[in-house]
mmCIF file of N, CA and C in Angstrom:
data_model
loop_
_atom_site.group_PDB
_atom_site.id
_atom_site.type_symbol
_atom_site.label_atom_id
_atom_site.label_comp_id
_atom_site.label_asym_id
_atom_site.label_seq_id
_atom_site.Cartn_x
_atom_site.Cartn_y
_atom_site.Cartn_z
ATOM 1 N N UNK A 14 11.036 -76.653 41.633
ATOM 2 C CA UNK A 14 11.749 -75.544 41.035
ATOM 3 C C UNK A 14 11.519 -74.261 41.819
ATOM 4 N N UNK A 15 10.399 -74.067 42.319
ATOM 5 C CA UNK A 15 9.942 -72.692 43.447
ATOM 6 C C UNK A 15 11.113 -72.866 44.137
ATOM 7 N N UNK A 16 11.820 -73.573 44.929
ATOM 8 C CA UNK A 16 12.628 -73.535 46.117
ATOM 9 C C UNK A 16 13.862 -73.945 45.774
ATOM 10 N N UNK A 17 14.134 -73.710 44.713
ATOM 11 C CA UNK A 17 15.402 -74.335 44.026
ATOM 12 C C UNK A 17 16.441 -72.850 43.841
ATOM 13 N N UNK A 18 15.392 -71.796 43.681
ATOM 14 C CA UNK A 18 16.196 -70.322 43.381
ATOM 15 C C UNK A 18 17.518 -69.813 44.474
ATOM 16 N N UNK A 19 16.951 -69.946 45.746
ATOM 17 C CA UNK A 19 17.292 -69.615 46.457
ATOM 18 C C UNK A 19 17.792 -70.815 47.251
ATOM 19 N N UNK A 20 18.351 -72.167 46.826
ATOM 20 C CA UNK A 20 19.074 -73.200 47.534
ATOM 21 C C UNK A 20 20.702 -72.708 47.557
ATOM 22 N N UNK A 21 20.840 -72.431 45.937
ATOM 23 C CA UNK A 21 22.421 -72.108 46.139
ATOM 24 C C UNK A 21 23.047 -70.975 45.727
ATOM 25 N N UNK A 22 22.537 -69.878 46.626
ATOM 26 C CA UNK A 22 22.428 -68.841 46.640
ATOM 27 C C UNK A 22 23.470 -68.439 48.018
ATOM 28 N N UNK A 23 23.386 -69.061 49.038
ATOM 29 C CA UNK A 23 24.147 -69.065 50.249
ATOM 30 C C UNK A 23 25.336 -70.136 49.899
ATOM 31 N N UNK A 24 26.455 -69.115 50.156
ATOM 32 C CA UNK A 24 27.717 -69.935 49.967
ATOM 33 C C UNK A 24 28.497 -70.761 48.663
ATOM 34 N N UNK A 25 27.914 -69.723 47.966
ATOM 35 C CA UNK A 25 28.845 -69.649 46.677
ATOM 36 C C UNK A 25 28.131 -70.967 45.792
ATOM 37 N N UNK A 26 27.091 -71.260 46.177
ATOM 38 C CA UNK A 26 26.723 -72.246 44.870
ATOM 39 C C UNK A 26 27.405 -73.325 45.664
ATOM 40 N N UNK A 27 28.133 -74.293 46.379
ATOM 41 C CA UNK A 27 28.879 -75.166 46.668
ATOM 42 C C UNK A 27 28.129 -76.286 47.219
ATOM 43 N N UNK A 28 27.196 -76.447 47.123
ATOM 44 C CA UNK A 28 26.099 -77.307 48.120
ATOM 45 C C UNK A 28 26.326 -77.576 49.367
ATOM 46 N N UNK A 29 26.357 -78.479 50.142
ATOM 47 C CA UNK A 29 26.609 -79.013 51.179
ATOM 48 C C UNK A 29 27.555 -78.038 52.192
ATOM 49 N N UNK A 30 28.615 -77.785 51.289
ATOM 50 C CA UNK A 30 30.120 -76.665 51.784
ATOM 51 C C UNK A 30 29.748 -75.112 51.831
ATOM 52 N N UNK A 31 28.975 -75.503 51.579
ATOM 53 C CA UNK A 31 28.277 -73.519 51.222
ATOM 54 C C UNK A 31 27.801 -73.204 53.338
ATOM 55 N N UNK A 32 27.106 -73.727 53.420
ATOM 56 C CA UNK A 32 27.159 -73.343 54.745
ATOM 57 C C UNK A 32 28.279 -73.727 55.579
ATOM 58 N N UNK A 33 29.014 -74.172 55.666
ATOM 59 C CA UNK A 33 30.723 -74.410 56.280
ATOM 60 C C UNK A 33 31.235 -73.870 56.043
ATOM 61 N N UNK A 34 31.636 -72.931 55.151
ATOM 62 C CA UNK A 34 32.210 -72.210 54.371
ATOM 63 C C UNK A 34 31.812 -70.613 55.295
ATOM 64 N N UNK A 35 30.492 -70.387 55.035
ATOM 65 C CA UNK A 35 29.914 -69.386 55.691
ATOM 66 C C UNK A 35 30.569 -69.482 56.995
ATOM 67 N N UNK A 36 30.052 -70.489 57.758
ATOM 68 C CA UNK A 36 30.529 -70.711 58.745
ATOM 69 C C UNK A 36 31.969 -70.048 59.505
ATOM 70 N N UNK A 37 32.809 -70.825 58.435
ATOM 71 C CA UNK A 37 34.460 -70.541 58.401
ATOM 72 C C UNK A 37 34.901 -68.678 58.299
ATOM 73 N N UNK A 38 34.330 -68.409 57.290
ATOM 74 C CA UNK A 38 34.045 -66.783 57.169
ATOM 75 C C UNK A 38 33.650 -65.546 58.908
ATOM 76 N N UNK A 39 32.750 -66.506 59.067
ATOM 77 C CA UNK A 39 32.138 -65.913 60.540
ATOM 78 C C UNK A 39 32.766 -65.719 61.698
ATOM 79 N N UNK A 40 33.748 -66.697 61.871
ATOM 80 C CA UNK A 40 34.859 -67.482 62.561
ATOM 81 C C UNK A 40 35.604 -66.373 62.108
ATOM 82 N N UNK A 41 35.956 -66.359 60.918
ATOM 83 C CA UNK A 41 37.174 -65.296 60.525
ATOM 84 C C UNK A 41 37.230 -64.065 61.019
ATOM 85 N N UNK A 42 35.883 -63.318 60.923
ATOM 86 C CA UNK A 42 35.432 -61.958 61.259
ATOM 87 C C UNK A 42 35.246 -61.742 62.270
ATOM 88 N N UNK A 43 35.069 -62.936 62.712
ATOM 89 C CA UNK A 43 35.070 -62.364 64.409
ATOM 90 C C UNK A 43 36.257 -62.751 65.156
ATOM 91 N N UNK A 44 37.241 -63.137 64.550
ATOM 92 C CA UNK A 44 38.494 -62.674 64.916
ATOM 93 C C UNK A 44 39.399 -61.850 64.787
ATOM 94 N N UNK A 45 38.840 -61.395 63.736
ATOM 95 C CA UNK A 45 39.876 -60.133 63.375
ATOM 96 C C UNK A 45 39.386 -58.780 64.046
ATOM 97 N N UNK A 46 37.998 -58.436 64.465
ATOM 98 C CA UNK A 46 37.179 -57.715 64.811
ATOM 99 C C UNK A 46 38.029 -57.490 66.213
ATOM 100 N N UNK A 47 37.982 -59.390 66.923
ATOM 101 C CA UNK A 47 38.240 -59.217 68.175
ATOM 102 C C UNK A 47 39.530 -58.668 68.393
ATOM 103 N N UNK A 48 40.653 -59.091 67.569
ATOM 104 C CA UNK A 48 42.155 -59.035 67.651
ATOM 105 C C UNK A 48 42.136 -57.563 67.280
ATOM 106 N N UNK A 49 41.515 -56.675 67.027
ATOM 107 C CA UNK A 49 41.916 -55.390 66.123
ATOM 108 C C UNK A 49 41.057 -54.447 67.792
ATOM 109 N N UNK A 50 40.099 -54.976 68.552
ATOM 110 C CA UNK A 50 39.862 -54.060 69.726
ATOM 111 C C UNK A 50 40.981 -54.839 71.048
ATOM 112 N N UNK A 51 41.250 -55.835 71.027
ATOM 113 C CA UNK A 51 42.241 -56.487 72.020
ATOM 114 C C UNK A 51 43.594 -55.295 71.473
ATOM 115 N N UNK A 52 43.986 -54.799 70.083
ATOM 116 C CA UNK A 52 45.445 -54.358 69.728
ATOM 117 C C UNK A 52 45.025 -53.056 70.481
ATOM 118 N N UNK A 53 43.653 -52.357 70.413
ATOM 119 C CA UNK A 53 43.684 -51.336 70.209
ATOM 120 C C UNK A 53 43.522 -50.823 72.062
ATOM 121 N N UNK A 54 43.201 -51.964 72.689
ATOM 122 C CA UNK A 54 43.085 -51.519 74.453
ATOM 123 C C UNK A 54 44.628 -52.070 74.890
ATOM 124 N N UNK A 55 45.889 -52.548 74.389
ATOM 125 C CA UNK A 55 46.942 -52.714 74.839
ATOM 126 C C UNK A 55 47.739 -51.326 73.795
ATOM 127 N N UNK A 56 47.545 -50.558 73.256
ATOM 128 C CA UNK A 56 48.125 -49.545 72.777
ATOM 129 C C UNK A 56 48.713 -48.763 73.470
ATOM 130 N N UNK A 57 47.393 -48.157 73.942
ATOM 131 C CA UNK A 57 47.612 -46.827 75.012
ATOM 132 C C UNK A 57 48.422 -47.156 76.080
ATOM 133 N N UNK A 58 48.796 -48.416 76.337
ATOM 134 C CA UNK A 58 48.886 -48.960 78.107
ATOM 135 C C UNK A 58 50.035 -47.910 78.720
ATOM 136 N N UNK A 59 51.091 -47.744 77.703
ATOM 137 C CA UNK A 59 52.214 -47.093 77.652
ATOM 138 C C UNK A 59 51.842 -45.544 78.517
ATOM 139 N N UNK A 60 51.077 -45.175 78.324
ATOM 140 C CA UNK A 60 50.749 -43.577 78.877
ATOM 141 C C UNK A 60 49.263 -43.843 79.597
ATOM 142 N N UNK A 61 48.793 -44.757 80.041
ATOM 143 C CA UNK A 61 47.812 -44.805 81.110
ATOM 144 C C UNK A 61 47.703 -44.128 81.909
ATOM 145 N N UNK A 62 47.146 -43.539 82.593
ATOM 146 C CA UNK A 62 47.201 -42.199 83.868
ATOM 147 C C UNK A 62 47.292 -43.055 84.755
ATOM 148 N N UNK A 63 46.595 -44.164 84.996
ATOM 149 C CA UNK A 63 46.773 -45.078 86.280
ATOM 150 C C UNK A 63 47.905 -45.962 86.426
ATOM 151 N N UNK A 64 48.554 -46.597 85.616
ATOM 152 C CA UNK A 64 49.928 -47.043 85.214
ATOM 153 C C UNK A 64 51.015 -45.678 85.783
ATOM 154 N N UNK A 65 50.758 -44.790 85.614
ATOM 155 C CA UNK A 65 51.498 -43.539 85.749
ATOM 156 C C UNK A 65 51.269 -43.306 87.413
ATOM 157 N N UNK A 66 50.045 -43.050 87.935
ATOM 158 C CA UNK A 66 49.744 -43.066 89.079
ATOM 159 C C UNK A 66 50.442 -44.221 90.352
ATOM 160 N N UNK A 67 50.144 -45.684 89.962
ATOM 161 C CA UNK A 67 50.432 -46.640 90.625
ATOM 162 C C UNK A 67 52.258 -46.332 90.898
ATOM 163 N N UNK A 68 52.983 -46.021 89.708
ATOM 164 C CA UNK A 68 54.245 -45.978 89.707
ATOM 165 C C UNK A 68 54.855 -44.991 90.541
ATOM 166 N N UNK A 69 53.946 -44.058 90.770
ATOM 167 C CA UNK A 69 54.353 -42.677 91.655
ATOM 168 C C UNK A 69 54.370 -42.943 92.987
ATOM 169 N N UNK A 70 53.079 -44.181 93.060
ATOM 170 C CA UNK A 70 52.479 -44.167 94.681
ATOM 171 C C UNK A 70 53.348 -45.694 95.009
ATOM 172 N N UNK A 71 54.135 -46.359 94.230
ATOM 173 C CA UNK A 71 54.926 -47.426 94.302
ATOM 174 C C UNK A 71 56.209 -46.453 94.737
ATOM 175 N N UNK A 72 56.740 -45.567 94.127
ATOM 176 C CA UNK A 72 58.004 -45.023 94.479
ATOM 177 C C UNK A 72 57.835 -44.457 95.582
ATOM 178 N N UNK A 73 56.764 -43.669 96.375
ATOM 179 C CA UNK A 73 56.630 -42.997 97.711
ATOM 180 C C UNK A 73 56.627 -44.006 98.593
ATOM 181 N N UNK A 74 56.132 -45.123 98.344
ATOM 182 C CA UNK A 74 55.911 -45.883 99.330
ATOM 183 C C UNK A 74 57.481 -46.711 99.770
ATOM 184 N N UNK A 75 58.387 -46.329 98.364
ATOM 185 C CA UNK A 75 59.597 -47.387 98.241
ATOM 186 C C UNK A 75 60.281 -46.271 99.383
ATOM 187 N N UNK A 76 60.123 -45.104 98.709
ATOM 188 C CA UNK A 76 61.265 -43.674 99.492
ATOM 189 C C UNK A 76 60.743 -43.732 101.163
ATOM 190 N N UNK A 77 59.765 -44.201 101.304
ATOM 191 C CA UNK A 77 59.018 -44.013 102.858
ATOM 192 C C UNK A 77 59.376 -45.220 103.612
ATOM 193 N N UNK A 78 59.288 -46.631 102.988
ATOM 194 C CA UNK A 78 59.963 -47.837 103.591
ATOM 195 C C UNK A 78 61.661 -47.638 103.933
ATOM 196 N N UNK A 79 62.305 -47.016 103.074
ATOM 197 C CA UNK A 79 63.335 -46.727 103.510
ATOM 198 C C UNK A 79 64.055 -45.755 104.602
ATOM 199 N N UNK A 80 63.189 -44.625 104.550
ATOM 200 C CA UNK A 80 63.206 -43.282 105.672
ATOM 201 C C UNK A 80 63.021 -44.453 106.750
ATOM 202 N N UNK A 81 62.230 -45.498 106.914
ATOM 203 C CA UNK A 81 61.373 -46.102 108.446
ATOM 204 C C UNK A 81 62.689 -46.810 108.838
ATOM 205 N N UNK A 82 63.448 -47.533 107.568
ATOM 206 C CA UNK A 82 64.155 -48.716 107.687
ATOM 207 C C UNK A 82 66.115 -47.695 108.494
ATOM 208 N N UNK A 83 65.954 -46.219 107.658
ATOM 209 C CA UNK A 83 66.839 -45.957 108.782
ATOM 210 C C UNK A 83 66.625 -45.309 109.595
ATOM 211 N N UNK A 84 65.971 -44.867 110.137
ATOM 212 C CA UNK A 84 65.713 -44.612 111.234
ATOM 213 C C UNK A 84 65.625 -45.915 112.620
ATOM 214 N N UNK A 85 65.092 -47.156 111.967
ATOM 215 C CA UNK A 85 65.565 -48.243 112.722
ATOM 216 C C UNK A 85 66.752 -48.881 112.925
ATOM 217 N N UNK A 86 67.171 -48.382 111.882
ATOM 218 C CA UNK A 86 69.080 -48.703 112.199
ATOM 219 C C UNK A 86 69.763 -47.595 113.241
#
């Protein structure tokens, strides 16, 4: 009876399922945890300074391949 208090105490009283259960819970939380900082680093992407940057130094390089390309014609 000493060790009986605290048997079904973890996981709702369910015996056996009480730790699977837990289990399943843990699993849960740490997906939503993960999915809610994964939403929150594809948010911003839209106004990135470096996204913004790359696109500037992509277009100079497009306007400069072309200056080379007539001048070779």
């Amino acid at each position: 009876m000493m060790g009986y208090g605290g048997y079904g105490s973890m996981g709702f009283g369910l015996g056996f399922l009480g730790p699977i259960i837990n289990i399943v819970f843990l699993l849960v939380i740490i997906w939503v945890v993960a999915s809610v900082f994964n939403n929150n680093k594809h948010c911003g992407s839209d106004d990135d300074p470096r996204i913004a940057k790359l696109e500037r130094e992509t277009e100079h390089t497009r306007d400069t391949l072309e200056k080379i390309l007539k001048k070779l014609e």
